[in-house]
Coordinates of C-alpha atoms and ligand atoms in Angstrom, one line a residue:
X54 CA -82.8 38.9 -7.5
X55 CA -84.3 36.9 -4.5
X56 CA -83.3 33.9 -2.4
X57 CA -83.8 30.6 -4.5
X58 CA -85.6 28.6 -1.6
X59 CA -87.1 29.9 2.0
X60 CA -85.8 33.1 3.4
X61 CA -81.8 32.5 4.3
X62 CA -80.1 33.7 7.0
X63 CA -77.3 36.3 6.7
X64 CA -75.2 36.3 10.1
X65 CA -73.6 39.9 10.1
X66 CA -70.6 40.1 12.6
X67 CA -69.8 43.6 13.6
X68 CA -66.3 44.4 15.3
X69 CA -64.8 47.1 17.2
X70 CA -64.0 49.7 14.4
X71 CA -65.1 53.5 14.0
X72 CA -66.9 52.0 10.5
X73 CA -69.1 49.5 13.1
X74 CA -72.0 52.5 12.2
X75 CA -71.9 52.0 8.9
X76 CA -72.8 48.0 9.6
X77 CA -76.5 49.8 10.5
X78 CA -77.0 50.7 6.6
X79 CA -75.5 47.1 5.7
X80 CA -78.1 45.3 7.7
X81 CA -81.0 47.0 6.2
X82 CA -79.6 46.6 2.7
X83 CA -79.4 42.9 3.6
X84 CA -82.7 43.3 5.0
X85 CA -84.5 44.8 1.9
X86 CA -83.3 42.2 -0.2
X87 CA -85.4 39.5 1.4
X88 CA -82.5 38.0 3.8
X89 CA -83.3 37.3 7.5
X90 CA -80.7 39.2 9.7
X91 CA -79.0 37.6 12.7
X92 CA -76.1 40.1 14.2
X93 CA -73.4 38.9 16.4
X94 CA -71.1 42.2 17.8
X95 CA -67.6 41.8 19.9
X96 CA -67.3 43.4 23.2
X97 CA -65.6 46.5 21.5
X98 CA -68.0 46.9 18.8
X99 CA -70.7 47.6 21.5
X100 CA -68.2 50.7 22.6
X101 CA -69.2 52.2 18.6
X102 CA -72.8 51.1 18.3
X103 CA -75.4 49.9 20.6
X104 CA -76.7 45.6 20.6
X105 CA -80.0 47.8 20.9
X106 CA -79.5 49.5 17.3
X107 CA -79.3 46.0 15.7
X108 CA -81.7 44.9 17.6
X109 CA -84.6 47.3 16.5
X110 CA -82.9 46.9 12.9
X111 CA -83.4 43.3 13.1
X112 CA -85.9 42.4 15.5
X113 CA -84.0 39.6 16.5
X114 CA -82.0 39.3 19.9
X115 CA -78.2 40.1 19.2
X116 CA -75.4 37.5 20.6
X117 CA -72.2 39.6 22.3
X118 CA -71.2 37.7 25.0
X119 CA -70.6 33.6 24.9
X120 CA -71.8 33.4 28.1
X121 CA -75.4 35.5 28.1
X122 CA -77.8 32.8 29.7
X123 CA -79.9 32.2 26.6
X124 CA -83.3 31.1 27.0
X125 CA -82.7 29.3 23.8
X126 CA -81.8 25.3 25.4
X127 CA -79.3 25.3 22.3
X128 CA -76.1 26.5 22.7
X129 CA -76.2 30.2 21.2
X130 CA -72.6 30.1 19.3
X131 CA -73.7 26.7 18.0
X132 CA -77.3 27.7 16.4
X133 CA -76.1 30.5 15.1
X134 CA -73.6 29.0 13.1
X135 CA -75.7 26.1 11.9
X136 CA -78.8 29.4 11.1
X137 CA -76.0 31.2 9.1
X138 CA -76.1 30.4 5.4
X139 CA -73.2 33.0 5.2
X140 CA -71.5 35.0 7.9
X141 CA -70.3 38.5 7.0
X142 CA -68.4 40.3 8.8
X143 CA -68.4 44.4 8.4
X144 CA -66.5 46.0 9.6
X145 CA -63.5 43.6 10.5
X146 CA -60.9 44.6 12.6
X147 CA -56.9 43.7 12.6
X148 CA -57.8 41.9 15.6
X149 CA -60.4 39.9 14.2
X150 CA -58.8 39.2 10.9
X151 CA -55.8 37.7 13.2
X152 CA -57.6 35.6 15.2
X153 CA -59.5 33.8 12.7
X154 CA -56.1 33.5 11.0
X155 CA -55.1 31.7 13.7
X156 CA -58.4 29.6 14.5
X157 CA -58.7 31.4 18.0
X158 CA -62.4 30.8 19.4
X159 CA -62.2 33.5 22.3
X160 CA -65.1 35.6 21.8
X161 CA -68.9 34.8 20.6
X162 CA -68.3 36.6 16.9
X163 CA -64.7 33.9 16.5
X164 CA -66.1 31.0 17.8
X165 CA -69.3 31.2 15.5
X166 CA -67.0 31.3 12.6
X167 CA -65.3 28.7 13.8
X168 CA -68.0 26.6 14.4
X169 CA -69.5 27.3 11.1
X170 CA -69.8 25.7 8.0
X171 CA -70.9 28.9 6.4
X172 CA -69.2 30.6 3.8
X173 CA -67.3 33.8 5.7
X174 CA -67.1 36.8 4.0
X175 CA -64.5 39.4 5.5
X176 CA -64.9 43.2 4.7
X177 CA -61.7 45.0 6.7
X178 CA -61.6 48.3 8.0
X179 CA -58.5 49.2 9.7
X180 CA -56.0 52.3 10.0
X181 CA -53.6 52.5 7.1
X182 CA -50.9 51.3 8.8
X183 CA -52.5 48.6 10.3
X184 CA -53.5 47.2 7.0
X185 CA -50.6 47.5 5.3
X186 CA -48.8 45.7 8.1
X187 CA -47.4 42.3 6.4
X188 CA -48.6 40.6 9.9
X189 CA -52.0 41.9 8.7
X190 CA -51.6 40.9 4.9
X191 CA -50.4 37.4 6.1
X192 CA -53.4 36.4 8.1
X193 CA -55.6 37.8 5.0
X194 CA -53.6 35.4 2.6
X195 CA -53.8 32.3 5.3
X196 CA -58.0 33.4 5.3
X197 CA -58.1 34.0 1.6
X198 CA -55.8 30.3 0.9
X199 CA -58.8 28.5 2.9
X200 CA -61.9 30.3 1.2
X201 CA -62.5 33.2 3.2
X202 CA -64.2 36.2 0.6
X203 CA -62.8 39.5 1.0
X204 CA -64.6 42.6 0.0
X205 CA -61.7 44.9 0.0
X206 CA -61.4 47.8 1.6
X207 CA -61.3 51.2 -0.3
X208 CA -59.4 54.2 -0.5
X209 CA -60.1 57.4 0.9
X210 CA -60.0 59.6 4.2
X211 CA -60.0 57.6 7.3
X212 CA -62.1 58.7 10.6
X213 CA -58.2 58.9 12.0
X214 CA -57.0 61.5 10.1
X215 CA -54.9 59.7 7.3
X216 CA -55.9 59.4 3.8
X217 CA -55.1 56.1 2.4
X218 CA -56.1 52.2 2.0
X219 CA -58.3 51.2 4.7
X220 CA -61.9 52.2 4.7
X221 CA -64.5 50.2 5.3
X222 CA -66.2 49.3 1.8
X223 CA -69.3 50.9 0.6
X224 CA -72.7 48.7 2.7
X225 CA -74.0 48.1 -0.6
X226 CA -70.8 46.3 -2.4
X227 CA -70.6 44.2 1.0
X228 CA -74.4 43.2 0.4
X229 CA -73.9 42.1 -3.3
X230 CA -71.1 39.8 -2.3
X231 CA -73.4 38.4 0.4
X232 CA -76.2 38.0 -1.8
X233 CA -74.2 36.2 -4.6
X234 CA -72.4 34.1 -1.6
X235 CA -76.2 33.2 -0.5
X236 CA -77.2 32.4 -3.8
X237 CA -73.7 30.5 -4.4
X238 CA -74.8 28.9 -1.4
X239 CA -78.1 26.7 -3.1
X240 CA -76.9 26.4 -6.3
X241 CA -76.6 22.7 -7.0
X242 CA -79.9 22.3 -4.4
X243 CA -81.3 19.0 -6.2
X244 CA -78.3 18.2 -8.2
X245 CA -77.0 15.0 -8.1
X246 CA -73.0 15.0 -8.9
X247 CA -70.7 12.0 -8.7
X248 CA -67.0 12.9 -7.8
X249 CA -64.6 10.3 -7.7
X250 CA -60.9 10.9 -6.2
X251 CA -57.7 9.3 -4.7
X252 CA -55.4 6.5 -6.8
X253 CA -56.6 3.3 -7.0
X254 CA -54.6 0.3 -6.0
X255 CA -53.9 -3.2 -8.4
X256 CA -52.5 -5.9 -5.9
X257 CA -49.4 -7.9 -7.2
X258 CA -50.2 -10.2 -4.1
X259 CA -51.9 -9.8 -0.8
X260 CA -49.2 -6.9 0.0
X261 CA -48.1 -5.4 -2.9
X262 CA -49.9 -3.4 -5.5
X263 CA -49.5 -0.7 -8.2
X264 CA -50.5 2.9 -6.9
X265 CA -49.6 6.3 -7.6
X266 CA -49.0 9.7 -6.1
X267 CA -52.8 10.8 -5.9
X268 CA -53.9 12.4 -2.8
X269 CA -57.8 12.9 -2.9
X270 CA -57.3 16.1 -2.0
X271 CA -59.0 17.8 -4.5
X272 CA -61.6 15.0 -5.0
X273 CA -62.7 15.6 -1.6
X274 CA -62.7 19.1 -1.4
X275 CA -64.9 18.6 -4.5
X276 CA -67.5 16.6 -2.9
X277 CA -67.4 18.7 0.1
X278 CA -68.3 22.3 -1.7
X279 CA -70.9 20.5 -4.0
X280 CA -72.9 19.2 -1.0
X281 CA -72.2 22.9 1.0
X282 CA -73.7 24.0 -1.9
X283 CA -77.0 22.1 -2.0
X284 CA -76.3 18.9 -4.1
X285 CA -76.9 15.2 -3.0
X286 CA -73.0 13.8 -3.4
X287 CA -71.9 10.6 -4.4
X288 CA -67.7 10.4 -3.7
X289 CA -66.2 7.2 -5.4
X290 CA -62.3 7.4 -3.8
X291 CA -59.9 4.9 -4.0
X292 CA -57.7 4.5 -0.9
X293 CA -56.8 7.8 0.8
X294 CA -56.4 8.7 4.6
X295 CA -58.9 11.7 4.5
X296 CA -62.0 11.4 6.9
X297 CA -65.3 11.7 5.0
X298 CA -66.6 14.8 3.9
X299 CA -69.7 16.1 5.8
X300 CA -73.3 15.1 4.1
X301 CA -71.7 13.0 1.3
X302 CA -71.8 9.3 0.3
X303 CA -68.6 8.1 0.3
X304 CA -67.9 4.3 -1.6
X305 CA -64.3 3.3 -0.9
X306 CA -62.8 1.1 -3.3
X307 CA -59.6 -0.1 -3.6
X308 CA -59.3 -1.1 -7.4
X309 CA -59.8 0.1 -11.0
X310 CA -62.0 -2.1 -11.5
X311 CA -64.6 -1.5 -8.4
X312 CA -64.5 2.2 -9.0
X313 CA -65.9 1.2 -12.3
X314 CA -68.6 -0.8 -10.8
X315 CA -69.1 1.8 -8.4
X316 CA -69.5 4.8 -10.6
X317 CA -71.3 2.7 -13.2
X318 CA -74.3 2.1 -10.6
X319 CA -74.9 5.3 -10.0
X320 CA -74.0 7.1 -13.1
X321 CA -77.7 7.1 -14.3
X322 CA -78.7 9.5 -11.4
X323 CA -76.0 11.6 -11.7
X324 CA -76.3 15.2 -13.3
X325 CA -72.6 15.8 -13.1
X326 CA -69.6 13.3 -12.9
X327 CA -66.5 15.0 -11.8
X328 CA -63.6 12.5 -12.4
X329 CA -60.7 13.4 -10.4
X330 CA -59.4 10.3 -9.4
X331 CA -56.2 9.1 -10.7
X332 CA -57.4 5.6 -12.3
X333 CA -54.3 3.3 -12.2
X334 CA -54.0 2.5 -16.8
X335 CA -52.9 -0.6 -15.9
X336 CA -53.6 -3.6 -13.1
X337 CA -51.3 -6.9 -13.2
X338 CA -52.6 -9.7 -15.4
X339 CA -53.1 -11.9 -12.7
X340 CA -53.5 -11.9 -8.7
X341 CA -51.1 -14.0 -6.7
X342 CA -53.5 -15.1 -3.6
X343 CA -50.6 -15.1 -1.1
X344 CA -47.2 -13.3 -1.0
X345 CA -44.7 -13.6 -3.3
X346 CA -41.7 -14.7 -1.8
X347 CA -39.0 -12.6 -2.5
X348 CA -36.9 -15.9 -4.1
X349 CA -39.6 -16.4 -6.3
X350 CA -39.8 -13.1 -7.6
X351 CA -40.9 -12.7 -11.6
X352 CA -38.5 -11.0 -13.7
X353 CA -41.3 -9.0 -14.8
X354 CA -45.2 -8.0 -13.8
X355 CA -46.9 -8.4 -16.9
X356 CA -49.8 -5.8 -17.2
X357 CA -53.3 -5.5 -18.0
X358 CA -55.2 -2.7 -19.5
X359 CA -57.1 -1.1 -16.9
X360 CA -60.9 -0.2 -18.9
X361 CA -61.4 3.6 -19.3
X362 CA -64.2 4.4 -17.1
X363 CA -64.4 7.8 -18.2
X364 CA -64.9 7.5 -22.2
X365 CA -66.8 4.6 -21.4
X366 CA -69.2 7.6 -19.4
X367 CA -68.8 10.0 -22.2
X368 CA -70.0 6.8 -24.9
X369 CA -72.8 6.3 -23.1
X370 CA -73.6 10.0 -21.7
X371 CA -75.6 11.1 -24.9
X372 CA -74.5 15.0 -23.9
X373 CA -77.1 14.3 -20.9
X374 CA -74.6 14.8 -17.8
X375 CA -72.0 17.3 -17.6
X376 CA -69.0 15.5 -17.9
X377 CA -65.7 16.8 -16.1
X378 CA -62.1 14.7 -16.5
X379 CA -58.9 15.8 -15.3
X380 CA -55.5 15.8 -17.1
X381 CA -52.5 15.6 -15.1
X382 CA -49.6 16.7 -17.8
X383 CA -45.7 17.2 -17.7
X384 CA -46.0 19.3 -20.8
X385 CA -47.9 20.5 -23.7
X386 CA -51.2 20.7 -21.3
X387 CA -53.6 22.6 -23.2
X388 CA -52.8 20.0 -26.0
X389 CA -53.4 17.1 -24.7
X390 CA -56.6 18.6 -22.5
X391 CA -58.4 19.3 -25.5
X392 CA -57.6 15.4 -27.0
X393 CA -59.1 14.1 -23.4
X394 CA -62.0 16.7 -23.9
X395 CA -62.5 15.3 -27.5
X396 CA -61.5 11.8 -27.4
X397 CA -63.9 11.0 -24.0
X398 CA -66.8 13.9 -25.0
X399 CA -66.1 16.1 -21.9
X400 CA -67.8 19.4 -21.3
X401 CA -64.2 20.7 -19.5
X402 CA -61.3 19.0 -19.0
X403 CA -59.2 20.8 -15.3
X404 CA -55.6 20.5 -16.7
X405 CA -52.5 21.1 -14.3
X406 CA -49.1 20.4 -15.1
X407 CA -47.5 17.9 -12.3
X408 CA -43.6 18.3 -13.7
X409 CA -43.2 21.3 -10.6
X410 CA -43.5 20.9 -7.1
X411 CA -47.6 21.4 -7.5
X412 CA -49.8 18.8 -7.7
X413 CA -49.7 15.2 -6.0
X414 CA -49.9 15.4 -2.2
X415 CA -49.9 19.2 -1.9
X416 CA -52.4 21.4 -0.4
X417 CA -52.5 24.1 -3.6
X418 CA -52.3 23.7 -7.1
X419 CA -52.1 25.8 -10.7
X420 CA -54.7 24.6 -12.7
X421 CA -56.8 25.2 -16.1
X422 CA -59.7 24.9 -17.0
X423 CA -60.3 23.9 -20.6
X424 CA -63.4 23.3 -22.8
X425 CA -64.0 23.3 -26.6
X426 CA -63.7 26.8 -26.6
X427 CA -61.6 28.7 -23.8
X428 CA -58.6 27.8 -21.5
X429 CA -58.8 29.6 -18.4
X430 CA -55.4 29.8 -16.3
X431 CA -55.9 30.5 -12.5
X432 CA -53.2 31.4 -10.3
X433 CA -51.8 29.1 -7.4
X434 CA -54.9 28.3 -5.4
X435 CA -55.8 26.1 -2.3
X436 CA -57.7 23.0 -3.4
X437 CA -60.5 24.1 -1.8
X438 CA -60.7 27.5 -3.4
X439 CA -60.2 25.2 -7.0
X440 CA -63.1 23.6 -5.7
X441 CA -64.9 26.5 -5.5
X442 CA -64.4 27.6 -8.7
X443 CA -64.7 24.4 -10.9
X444 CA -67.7 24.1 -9.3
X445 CA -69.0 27.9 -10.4
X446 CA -68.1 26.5 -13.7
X447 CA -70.0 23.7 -13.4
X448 CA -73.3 24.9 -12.0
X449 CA -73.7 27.3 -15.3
X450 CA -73.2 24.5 -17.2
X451 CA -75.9 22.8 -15.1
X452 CA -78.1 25.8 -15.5
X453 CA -77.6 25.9 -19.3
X454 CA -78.2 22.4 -20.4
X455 CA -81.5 22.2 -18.3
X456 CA -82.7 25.4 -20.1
X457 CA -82.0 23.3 -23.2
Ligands
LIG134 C1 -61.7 55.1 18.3 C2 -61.2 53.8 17.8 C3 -61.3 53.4 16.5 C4 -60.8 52.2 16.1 N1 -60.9 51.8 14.8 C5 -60.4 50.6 14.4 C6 -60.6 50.2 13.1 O1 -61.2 50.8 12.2 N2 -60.0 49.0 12.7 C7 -59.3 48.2 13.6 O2 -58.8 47.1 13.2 N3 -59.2 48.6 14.9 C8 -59.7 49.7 15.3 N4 -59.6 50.1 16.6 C9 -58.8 49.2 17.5 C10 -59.8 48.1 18.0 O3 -60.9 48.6 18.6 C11 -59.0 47.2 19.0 O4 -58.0 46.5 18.2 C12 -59.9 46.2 19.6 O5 -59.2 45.3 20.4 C13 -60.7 45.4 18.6 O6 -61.6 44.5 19.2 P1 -62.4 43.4 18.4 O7 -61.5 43.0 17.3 O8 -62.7 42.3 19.3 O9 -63.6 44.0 17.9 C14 -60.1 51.3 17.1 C15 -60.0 51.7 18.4 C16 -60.5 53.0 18.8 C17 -60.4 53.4 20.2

């Protein structure tokens, strides 16, 4: 399998670890499979292996110190995470794994990844001990809750004697999960998708409405993998305090109605609609142009139904985009998943049951996914990492209906 567009750029970190050799045998791996090879080293991984070796390996120079005087006007850190279309770091010390943890920037290999907006793969390599050590497994669950990969380490004899959990995975399993990661990386390239997100808002009077819980979390970490991954984004998102998502259009509307008109005028150029917003059912009948005063306030707000943007999508889709709702349930989920992927002619329907704690407002949820045939349960997952794999979903289903 080779690159989808021009030759991509693998940055390989390398850290101060006795398995820093084997990182030789990973970059020529990468190498062979048609990747260009950039390879950033810490201080103490120069201590195991030479910037020279990776530099004859490569041909390219190899960043170890932040402060090198680069002929390169452009700050080195800076280019080489903006170059990087995944950063993989093998081996990866304790050290390492803690300071990324902990967004520290002191070194050239921490401050690329922080300044990247790469996907970070992490294979560890580390003493028994040291990996066992819940300091160590809590800074890989903090990494792993925002997105990083992790190639685990294996099982074996360690250069320090013990036998155990620790090793340094085999080069070529680290290559395959930077390949796929690469090619994960272009996979909606020329794919228009429409997400829309956050509540919307029907005013009473000039400062009053009817909202509800919705975040935009999800919406927006939705709009922000699609366009990491290569696809011109449209976000539709009702009101919501979350800055824009890099390389997206974002429309911000307030009502049910303009997220309508919004979505409706670009729906024709859309490959995929994601709707994630929480579309208020309901807006008042009528509009009182300035504020009630609370002496005059109605016994009751009489309602309006709100139009259904998404079967009205799925009416007029013709099975040409792949259509993607959300059902936000307090019981019987799967059930009434599969009416919404039914009723509204859905291709999958992301399903997560709000009666817990999970859901509105938090940073992780438990969701399904369900289409006609499957419901797949994931665990408790950052949004982003839901993101991540709605959207794996969803670029198969891309793939098969233009092989239709
Ligand atoms: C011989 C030797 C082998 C080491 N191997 C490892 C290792 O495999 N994994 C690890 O996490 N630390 C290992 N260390 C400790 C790290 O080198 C040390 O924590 C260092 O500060 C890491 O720097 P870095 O994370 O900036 O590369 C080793 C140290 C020595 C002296």
């Amino acid at each position: 399998m080779s690159p989808k567009r021009e030759q991509q750029t693998i940055v390989v970190g390398v850290t101060g670890g006795i398995g820093a050799y084997k990182a030789c045998e990973l970059v020529r791996d990468v190498m062979r499979r048609g990747f260009r090879v950039k390879v950033v080293m810490t201080e103490s991984a120069t201590r195991f292996v030479t910037p020279l070796t990776f530099r004859t390996l490569t041909g390219e120079p190899v960043a170890v110190s932040l402060w090198a005087d680069e002929p390169d006007a452009k700050v080195h850190h800076i280019s080489l995470a903006e170059a990087a279309d995944v950063v993989v770091i093998a081996p990866c010390t304790a050290n390492v794994i803690a300071k990324l943890a902990h967004g520290r920037a002191d070194d050239m290999l921490t401050t690329t990844v922080l300044a990247t907006e790469a996907p970070v793969i992490v294979a560890p390599a580390m003493n028994t001990h040291m990996w066992r050590k819940e300091v160590t497994q809590a800074n890989v669950s903090a990494l792993r809750a925002r997105g990083y990969a992790f190639v685990e380490p294996g099982h074996g004899a360690l250069a320090c004697g013990d036998v155990g959990e620790g090793r340094l995975a085999e080069p070529a399993l680290i290559a395959d999960a930077a390949q796929a990661e690469a090619c994960r990386a272009r996979d909606l390239a020329g794919v228009h998708v429409l997400v829309t997100a956050g509540p919307t808002h029907e005013p009473i009077d000039p400062v009053r409405f009817i909202g509800n819980r919705s975040s935009g979390k999800t919406g927006f970490a939705i709009a922000e993998e699609a366009a990491r991954r290569g696809a011109r984004v449209s976000l539709v998102t009702g009101p919501v305090s979350l800055p824009d998502p890099f390389g997206v259009e974002v429309v911000r509307v307030t009502t049910a109605l303009q997220m309508r008109a919004a979505v409706l005028a670009r729906f024709d150029s859309s490959d995929v609609v994601i709707a994630s917003a929480a579309v208020a059912d309901f807006r008042p009948a009528t509009f009182a142009s300035g504020k009630i005063k609370t002496a005059d306030a109605p016994d009751a707000v009489v309602l309006a139904r709100n139009p259904d943007i998404l079967a009205e999508l799925g009416e007029a889709n013709g099975g040409r985009a792949v259509l993607v709702g959300f059902a936000a349930e307090t019981s019987d989920v799967v059930t009434y998943a599969r009416e919404k992927l039914a009723g509204k002619r859905l291709d999958l329907v992301v399903a997560n049951d709000v009666s817990g704690e999970l859901g509105f407002e938090t940073d992780e949820n438990r969701v399904m996914f369900v289409s006609a045939d499957a419901a797949e349960e994931l665990p408790v997952l950052d949004k982003r990492v839901i993101a991540r794999e709605l959207l794996d979903r969803i670029a198969a289903l891309v793939d098969a209906r233009k092989s239709l």
